[in-house]
Short mmCIF file of C-alpha atoms in Angstrom, two decimals:
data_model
loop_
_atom_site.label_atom_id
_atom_site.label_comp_id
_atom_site.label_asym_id
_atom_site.label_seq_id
_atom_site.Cartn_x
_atom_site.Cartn_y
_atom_site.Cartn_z
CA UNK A 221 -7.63 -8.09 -6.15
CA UNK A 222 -5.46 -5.11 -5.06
CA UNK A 223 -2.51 -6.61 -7.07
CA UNK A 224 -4.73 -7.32 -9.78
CA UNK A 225 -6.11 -4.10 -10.43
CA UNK A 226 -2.51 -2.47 -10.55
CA UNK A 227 -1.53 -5.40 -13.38
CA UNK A 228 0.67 -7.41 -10.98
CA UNK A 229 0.07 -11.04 -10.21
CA UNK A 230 -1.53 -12.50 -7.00
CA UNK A 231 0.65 -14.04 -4.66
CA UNK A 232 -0.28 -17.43 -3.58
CA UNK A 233 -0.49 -18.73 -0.06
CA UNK A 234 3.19 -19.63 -0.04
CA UNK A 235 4.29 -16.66 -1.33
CA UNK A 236 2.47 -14.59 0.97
CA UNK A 237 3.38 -16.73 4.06
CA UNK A 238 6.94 -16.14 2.95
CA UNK A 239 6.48 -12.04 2.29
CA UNK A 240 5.04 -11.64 6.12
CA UNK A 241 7.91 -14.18 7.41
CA UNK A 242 10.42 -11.57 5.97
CA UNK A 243 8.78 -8.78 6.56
CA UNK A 244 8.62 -9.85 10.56
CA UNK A 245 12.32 -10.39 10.26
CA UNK A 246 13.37 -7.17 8.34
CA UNK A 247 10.80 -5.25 10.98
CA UNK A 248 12.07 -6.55 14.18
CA UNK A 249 15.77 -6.11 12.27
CA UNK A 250 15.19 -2.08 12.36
CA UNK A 251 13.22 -1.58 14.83
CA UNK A 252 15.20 -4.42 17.28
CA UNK A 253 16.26 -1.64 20.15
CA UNK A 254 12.61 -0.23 20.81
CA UNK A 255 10.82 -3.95 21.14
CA UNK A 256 13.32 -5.47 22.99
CA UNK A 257 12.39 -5.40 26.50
CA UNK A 258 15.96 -5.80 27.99
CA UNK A 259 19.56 -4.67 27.32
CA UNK A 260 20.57 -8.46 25.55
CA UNK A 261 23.90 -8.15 27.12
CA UNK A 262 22.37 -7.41 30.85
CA UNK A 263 23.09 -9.67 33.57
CA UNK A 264 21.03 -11.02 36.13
CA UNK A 265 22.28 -14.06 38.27
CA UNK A 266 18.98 -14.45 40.13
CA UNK A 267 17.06 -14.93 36.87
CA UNK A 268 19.63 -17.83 35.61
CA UNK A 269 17.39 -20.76 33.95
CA UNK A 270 14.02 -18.72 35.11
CA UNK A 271 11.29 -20.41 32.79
CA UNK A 272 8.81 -18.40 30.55
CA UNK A 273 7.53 -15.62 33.07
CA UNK A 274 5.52 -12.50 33.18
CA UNK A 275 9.05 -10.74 33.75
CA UNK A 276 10.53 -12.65 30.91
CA UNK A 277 8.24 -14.20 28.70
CA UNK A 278 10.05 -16.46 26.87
CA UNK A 279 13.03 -17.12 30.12
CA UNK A 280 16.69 -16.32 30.81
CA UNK A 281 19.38 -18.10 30.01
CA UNK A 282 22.65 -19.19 31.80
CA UNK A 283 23.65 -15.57 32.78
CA UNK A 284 20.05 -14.33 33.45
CA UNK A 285 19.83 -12.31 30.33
CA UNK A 286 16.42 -11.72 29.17
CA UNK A 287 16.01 -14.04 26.06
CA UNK A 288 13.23 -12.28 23.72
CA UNK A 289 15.75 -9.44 23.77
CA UNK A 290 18.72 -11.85 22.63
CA UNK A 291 16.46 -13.24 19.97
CA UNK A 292 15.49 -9.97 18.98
CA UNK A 293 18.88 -8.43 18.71
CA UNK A 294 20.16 -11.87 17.11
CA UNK A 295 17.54 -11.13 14.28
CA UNK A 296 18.96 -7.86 13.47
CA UNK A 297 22.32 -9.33 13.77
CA UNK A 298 21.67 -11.78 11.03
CA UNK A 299 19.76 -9.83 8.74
CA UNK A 300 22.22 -6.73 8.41
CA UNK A 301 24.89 -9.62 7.70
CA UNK A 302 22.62 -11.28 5.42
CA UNK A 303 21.81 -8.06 3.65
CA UNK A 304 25.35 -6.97 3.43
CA UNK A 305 26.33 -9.74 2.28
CA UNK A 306 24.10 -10.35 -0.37
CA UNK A 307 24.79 -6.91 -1.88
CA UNK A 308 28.14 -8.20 -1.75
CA UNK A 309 27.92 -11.39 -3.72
CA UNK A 310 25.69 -9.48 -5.85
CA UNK A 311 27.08 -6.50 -6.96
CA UNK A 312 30.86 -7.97 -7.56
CA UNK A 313 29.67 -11.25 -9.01
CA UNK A 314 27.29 -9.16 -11.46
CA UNK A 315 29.90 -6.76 -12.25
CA UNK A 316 32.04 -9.83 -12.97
CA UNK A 317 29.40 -11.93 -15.42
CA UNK A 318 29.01 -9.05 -17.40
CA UNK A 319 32.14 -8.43 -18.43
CA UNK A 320 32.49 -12.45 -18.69
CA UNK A 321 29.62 -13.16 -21.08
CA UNK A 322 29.59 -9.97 -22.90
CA UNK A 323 33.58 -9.73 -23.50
CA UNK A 324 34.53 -13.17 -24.24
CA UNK A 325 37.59 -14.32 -25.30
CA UNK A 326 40.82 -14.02 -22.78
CA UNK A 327 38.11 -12.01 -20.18
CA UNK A 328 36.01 -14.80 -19.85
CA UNK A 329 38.88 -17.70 -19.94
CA UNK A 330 40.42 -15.61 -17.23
CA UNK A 331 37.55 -14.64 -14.74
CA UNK A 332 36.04 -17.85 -15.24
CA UNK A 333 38.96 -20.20 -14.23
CA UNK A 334 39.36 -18.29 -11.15
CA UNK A 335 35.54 -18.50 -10.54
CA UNK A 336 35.81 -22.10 -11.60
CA UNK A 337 38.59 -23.05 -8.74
CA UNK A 338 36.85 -20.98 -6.10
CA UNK A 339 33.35 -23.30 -6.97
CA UNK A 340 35.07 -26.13 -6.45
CA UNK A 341 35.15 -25.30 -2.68
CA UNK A 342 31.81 -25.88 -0.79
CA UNK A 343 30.67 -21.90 0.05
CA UNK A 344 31.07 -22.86 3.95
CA UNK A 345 34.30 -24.28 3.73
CA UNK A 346 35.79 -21.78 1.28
CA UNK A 347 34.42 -19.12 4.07
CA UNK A 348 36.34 -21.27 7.16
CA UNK A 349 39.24 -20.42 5.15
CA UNK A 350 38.54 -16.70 4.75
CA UNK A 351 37.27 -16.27 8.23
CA UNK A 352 40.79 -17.63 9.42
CA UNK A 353 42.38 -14.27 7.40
CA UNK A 354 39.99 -11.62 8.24
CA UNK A 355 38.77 -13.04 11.78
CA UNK A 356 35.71 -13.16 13.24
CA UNK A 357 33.90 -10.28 13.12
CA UNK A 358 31.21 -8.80 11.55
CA UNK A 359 32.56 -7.22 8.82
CA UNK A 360 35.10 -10.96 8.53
CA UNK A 361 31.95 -12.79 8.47
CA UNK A 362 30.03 -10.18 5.36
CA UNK A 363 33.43 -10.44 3.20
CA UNK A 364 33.94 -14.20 3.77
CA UNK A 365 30.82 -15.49 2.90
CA UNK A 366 30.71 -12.33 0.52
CA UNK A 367 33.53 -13.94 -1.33
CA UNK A 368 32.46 -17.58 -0.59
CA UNK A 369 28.74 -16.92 -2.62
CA UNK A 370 30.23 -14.29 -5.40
CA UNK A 371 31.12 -17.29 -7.59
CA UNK A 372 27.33 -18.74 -7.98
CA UNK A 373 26.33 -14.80 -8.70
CA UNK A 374 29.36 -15.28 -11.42
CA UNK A 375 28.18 -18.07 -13.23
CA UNK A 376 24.25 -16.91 -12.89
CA UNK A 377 24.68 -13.79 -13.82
CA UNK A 378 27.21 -14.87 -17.13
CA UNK A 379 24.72 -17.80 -18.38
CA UNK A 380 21.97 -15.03 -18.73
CA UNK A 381 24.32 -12.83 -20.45
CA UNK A 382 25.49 -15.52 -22.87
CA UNK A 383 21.72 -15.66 -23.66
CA UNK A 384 21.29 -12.06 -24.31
CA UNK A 385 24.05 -10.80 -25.93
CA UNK A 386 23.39 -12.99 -29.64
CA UNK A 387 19.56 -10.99 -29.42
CA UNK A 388 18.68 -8.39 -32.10
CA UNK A 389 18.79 -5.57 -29.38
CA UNK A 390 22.10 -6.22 -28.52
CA UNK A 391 23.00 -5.88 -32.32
CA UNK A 392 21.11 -2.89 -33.27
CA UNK A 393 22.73 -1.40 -30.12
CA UNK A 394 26.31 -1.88 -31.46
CA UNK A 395 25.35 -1.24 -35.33
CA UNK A 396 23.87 2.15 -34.53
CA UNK A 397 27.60 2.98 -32.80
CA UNK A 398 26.38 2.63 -29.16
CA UNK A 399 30.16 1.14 -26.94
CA UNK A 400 30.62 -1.84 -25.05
CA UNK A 401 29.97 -0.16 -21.68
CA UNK A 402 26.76 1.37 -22.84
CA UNK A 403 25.51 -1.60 -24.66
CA UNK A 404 26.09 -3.34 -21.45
CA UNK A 405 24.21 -0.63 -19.03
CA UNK A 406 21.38 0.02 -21.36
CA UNK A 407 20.75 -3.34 -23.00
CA UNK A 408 22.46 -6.12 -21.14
CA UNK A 409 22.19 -5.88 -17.22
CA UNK A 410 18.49 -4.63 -17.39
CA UNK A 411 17.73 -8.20 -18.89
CA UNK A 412 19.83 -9.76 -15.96
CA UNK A 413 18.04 -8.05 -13.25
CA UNK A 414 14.91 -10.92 -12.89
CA UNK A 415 17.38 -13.90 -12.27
CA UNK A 416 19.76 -11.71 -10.15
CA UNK A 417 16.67 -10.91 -8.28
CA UNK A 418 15.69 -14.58 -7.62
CA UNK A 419 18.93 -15.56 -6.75
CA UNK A 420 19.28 -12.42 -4.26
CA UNK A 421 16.19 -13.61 -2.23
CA UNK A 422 17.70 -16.92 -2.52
CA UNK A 423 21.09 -16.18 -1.10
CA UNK A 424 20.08 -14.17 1.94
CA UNK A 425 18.51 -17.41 3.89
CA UNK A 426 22.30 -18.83 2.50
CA UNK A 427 23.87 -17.19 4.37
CA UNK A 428 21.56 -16.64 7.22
CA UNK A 429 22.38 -20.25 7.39
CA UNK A 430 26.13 -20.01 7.14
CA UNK A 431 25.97 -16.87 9.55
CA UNK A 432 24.50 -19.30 12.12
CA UNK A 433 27.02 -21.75 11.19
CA UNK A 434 30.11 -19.67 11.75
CA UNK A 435 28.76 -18.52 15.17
CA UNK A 436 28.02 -21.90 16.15
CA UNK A 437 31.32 -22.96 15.81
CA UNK A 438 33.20 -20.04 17.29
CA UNK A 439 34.07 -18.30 14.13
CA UNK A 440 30.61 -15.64 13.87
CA UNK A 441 29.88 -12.67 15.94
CA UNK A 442 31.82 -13.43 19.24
CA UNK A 443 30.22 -13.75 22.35
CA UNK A 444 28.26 -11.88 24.22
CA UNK A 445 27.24 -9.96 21.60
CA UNK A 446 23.90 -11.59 20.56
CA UNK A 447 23.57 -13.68 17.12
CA UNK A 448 21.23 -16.82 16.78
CA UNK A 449 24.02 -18.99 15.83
CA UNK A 450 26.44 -18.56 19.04
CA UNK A 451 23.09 -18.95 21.29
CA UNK A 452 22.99 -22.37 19.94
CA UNK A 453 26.50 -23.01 20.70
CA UNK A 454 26.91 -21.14 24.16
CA UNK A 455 23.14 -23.08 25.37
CA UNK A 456 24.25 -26.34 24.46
CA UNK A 457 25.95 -27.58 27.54
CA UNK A 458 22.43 -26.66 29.07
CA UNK A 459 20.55 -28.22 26.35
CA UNK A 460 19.38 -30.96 29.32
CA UNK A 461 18.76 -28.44 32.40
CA UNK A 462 16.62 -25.46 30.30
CA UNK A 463 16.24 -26.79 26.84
CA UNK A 464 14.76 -23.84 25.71
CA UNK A 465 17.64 -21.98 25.58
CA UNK A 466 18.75 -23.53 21.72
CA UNK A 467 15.54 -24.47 20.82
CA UNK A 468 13.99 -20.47 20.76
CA UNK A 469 16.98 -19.64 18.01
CA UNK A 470 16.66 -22.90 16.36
CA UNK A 471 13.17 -22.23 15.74
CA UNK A 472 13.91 -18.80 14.67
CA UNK A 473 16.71 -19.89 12.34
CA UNK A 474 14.15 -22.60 10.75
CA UNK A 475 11.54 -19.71 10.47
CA UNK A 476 13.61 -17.46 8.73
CA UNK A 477 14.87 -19.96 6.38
CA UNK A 478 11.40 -21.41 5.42
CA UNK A 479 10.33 -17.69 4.69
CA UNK A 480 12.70 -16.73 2.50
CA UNK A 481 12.81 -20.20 0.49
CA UNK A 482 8.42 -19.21 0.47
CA UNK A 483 9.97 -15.94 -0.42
CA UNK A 484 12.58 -16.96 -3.25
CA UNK A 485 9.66 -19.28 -4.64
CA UNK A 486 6.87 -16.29 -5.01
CA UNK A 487 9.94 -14.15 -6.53
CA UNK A 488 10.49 -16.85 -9.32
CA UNK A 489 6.98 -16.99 -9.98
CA UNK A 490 6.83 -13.60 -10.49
CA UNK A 491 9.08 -12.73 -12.82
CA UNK A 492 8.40 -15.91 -14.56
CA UNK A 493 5.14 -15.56 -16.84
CA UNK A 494 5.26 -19.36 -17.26
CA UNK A 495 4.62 -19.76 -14.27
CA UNK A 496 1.45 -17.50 -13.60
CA UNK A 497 -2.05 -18.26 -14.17
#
């Protein structure tokens, strides 16, 4: 009713499962130091395998470290490189689809053959290869998958503008002796922004995923600084004596992902008045 009254659609039970999903993610992302309970890189030898306790509630693992407070601080790992990397993607492949679909000609044969060859690589692979330049590290990881996900942004972001820039708008903008680079703030990207916005929700459980990915096989945030994906791959060898251990950031990885896919799905529905009631 609230979002009725202010003009806005409802969101559905999917969407709204998917906002408070998020929202617990982004929350625990910022305010990660001051709920974790423990120091995440902490040891405690005595506490090694301890089981779900008043003095850990959801156990330790291998080294005794508290897990909540791993978790906790792996969310906020995972959601500042999701976030970074997203604006990545975004901004540069946005920046790029413009100036493909609205220039034509040599600009678009140009940036779209090198877009073209970089699709052709599946975005985790193409970020393997980027991760063995840069290295892993956080700021490796946001401009390799950056890089690996600008191309869909490309080719989203250029297909909308293709779209736009025959409309009347666009012409009365140029007749009435507006430039290119005007035409293109004023008229163009403003039109862009509900796609780009749907594909930006989109994108961030991406990468999430590829974040974990990367981790898991040695090439994410290295050890022991806490990220959900090298939990998974440091806990496996104890996946039979305290199973717990991967299945706490598996479950968190599934979590997020199902949230933001919720998420992406209200977004769409949204912006699209098709789709509303």
């Amino acid at each position: 009713m609230i979002a009725r009254a202010f003009g806005l659609p409802a969101l559905r039970f999917n969407g709204l499962i998917g906002v408070l999903v998020v929202g617990l993610l982004l929350l625990v992302a910022v305010f990660g130091p001051w709920l974790a309970p423990y120091d995440p890189l902490k040891l405690d030898l005595m506490a090694r395998f301890q089981g779900p306790s008043a003095a850990h509630l959801l156990g330790a693992d291998e080294f005794g470290r508290d897990l909540l407070s791993r978790l906790i601080h792996g969310a906020r790992t995972s959601a500042w490189i999701a976030f970074a990397t997203v604006v990545f993607a975004i901004v540069f492949g946005t920046v790029l689809g413009v100036l493909a679909g609205f220039l034509r000609g040599w600009t678009d044969r140009i940036l779209m053959m090198v877009n073209d060859a970089l699709l052709a690589f599946p975005g985790l692979l193409l970020a393997l290869g980027f991760m063995a330049v840069f290295g892993a590290s956080r700021n490796g990881i946001i401009v390799a998958l950056g890089i690996a996900y600008m191309p869909v942004a490309v080719r989203v972001v250029r297909g909308t503008v293709l779209s736009i820039r025959e409309r009347e708008f666009v012409e009365a903008s140029r007749v009435i002796g507006n430039s290119g680079v005007v035409t293109m703030l004023r008229h163009v990207l403003p039109n862009c922004l509900a796609p780009i916005m749907v594909l930006a929700t989109t994108m961030f459980g991406w990468v999430v995923l590829s974040e974990s990915a990367l981790s898991f096989l040695g090439l994410g945030v290295p050890p022991p600084a806490p990220s959900w994906g090298n939990m998974l791959s440091t806990g496996r060898p104890y996946i039979n004596q305290a199973p717990y251990i991967i299945i706490l950031p598996g479950l968190c990885i599934s979590i997020t992902l199902l949230g933001v896919n919720l998420l992406g799905d209200a977004v769409r529905d949204w912006l699209d008045p098709k789709m509303q009631d």
